[in-house]
């Protein structure tokens, strides 16, 4: 099996892990009903996207 020839230094390990932190999930509020939703996705509650209904059968105007 492939095997590293030399161990990586503490500083090199730290530099690699500098990008490993978890990020807080991003969200936006629906402009129609105000529910927190995933950005660039239709609202799961009212089915609105870009101020217009895009999913059928959910809360007609
Ligand atoms: Zn909504």
PDB file of C-alpha atoms and ligand atoms in Angstrom:
ATOM      1  CA  UNK A   1       0.000   0.000   0.000  1.00  0.00           C
ATOM      2  CA  UNK A   2       1.046   3.589  -0.575  1.00  0.00           C
ATOM      3  CA  UNK A   3       2.843   4.893   2.464  1.00  0.00           C
ATOM      4  CA  UNK A   4       4.195   8.356   3.359  1.00  0.00           C
ATOM      5  CA  UNK A   5       7.990   8.569   3.367  1.00  0.00           C
ATOM      6  CA  UNK A   6       8.178  11.358   5.945  1.00  0.00           C
ATOM      7  CA  UNK A   7       5.846  12.592   8.638  1.00  0.00           C
ATOM      8  CA  UNK A   8       4.271  16.012   8.142  1.00  0.00           C
ATOM      9  CA  UNK A   9       5.280  18.736  10.553  1.00  0.00           C
ATOM     10  CA  UNK A  10       2.840  20.122  13.118  1.00  0.00           C
ATOM     11  CA  UNK A  11       2.737  23.376  11.177  1.00  0.00           C
ATOM     12  CA  UNK A  12       1.905  21.593   7.932  1.00  0.00           C
ATOM     13  CA  UNK A  13      -0.829  19.580   9.669  1.00  0.00           C
ATOM     14  CA  UNK A  14      -2.231  22.822  11.118  1.00  0.00           C
ATOM     15  CA  UNK A  15      -2.187  24.540   7.742  1.00  0.00           C
ATOM     16  CA  UNK A  16      -4.102  21.655   6.174  1.00  0.00           C
ATOM     17  CA  UNK A  17      -6.667  21.704   8.980  1.00  0.00           C
ATOM     18  CA  UNK A  18      -7.106  25.478   8.752  1.00  0.00           C
ATOM     19  CA  UNK A  19      -9.944  24.839   6.265  1.00  0.00           C
ATOM     20  CA  UNK A  20     -11.632  22.017   8.209  1.00  0.00           C
ATOM     21  CA  UNK A  21     -13.866  24.111  10.469  1.00  0.00           C
ATOM     22  CA  UNK A  22     -17.625  23.615  10.149  1.00  0.00           C
ATOM     23  CA  UNK A  23     -19.613  26.572   8.889  1.00  0.00           C
ATOM     24  CA  UNK A  24     -22.964  27.698  10.210  1.00  0.00           C
ATOM     25  CA  UNK A  25     -25.593  26.790   7.560  1.00  0.00           C
ATOM     26  CA  UNK A  26     -26.701  29.828   5.610  1.00  0.00           C
ATOM     27  CA  UNK A  27     -30.391  30.716   5.227  1.00  0.00           C
ATOM     28  CA  UNK A  28     -32.660  33.540   4.086  1.00  0.00           C
ATOM     29  CA  UNK A  29     -36.183  34.589   5.034  1.00  0.00           C
ATOM     30  CA  UNK A  30     -39.021  33.996   2.588  1.00  0.00           C
ATOM     31  CA  UNK A  31     -40.156  37.318   1.125  1.00  0.00           C
ATOM     32  CA  UNK A  32     -43.769  36.079   1.066  1.00  0.00           C
ATOM     33  CA  UNK A  33     -44.339  34.355   4.430  1.00  0.00           C
ATOM     34  CA  UNK A  34     -41.129  35.161   6.349  1.00  0.00           C
ATOM     35  CA  UNK A  35     -40.144  31.539   7.095  1.00  0.00           C
ATOM     36  CA  UNK A  36     -36.386  30.861   7.213  1.00  0.00           C
ATOM     37  CA  UNK A  37     -35.510  28.950   4.034  1.00  0.00           C
ATOM     38  CA  UNK A  38     -32.494  27.808   2.001  1.00  0.00           C
ATOM     39  CA  UNK A  39     -31.331  30.625  -0.331  1.00  0.00           C
ATOM     40  CA  UNK A  40     -31.953  30.136  -4.079  1.00  0.00           C
ATOM     41  CA  UNK A  41     -34.658  27.539  -3.352  1.00  0.00           C
ATOM     42  CA  UNK A  42     -38.444  27.837  -3.460  1.00  0.00           C
ATOM     43  CA  UNK A  43     -40.028  28.295  -0.022  1.00  0.00           C
ATOM     44  CA  UNK A  44     -41.082  24.877   1.380  1.00  0.00           C
ATOM     45  CA  UNK A  45     -44.036  26.455   3.241  1.00  0.00           C
ATOM     46  CA  UNK A  46     -45.745  28.659   0.630  1.00  0.00           C
ATOM     47  CA  UNK A  47     -44.016  27.506  -2.599  1.00  0.00           C
ATOM     48  CA  UNK A  48     -42.919  31.019  -3.586  1.00  0.00           C
ATOM     49  CA  UNK A  49     -39.739  31.944  -5.409  1.00  0.00           C
ATOM     50  CA  UNK A  50     -38.860  35.423  -6.754  1.00  0.00           C
ATOM     51  CA  UNK A  51     -42.222  36.803  -5.467  1.00  0.00           C
ATOM     52  CA  UNK A  52     -44.174  34.315  -7.581  1.00  0.00           C
ATOM     53  CA  UNK A  53     -45.705  30.911  -6.854  1.00  0.00           C
ATOM     54  CA  UNK A  54     -43.653  28.143  -8.453  1.00  0.00           C
ATOM     55  CA  UNK A  55     -44.948  25.046  -6.594  1.00  0.00           C
ATOM     56  CA  UNK A  56     -48.581  24.042  -7.204  1.00  0.00           C
ATOM     57  CA  UNK A  57     -51.099  23.162  -4.525  1.00  0.00           C
ATOM     58  CA  UNK A  58     -49.642  25.247  -1.717  1.00  0.00           C
ATOM     59  CA  UNK A  59     -51.480  28.301  -0.336  1.00  0.00           C
ATOM     60  CA  UNK A  60     -53.061  30.034  -3.366  1.00  0.00           C
ATOM     61  CA  UNK A  61     -53.108  33.840  -3.471  1.00  0.00           C
TER      62      UNK A  61
HETATM   63 ZN1  LIG B   1     -42.815  31.332   2.100  1.00  0.00          ZN
END
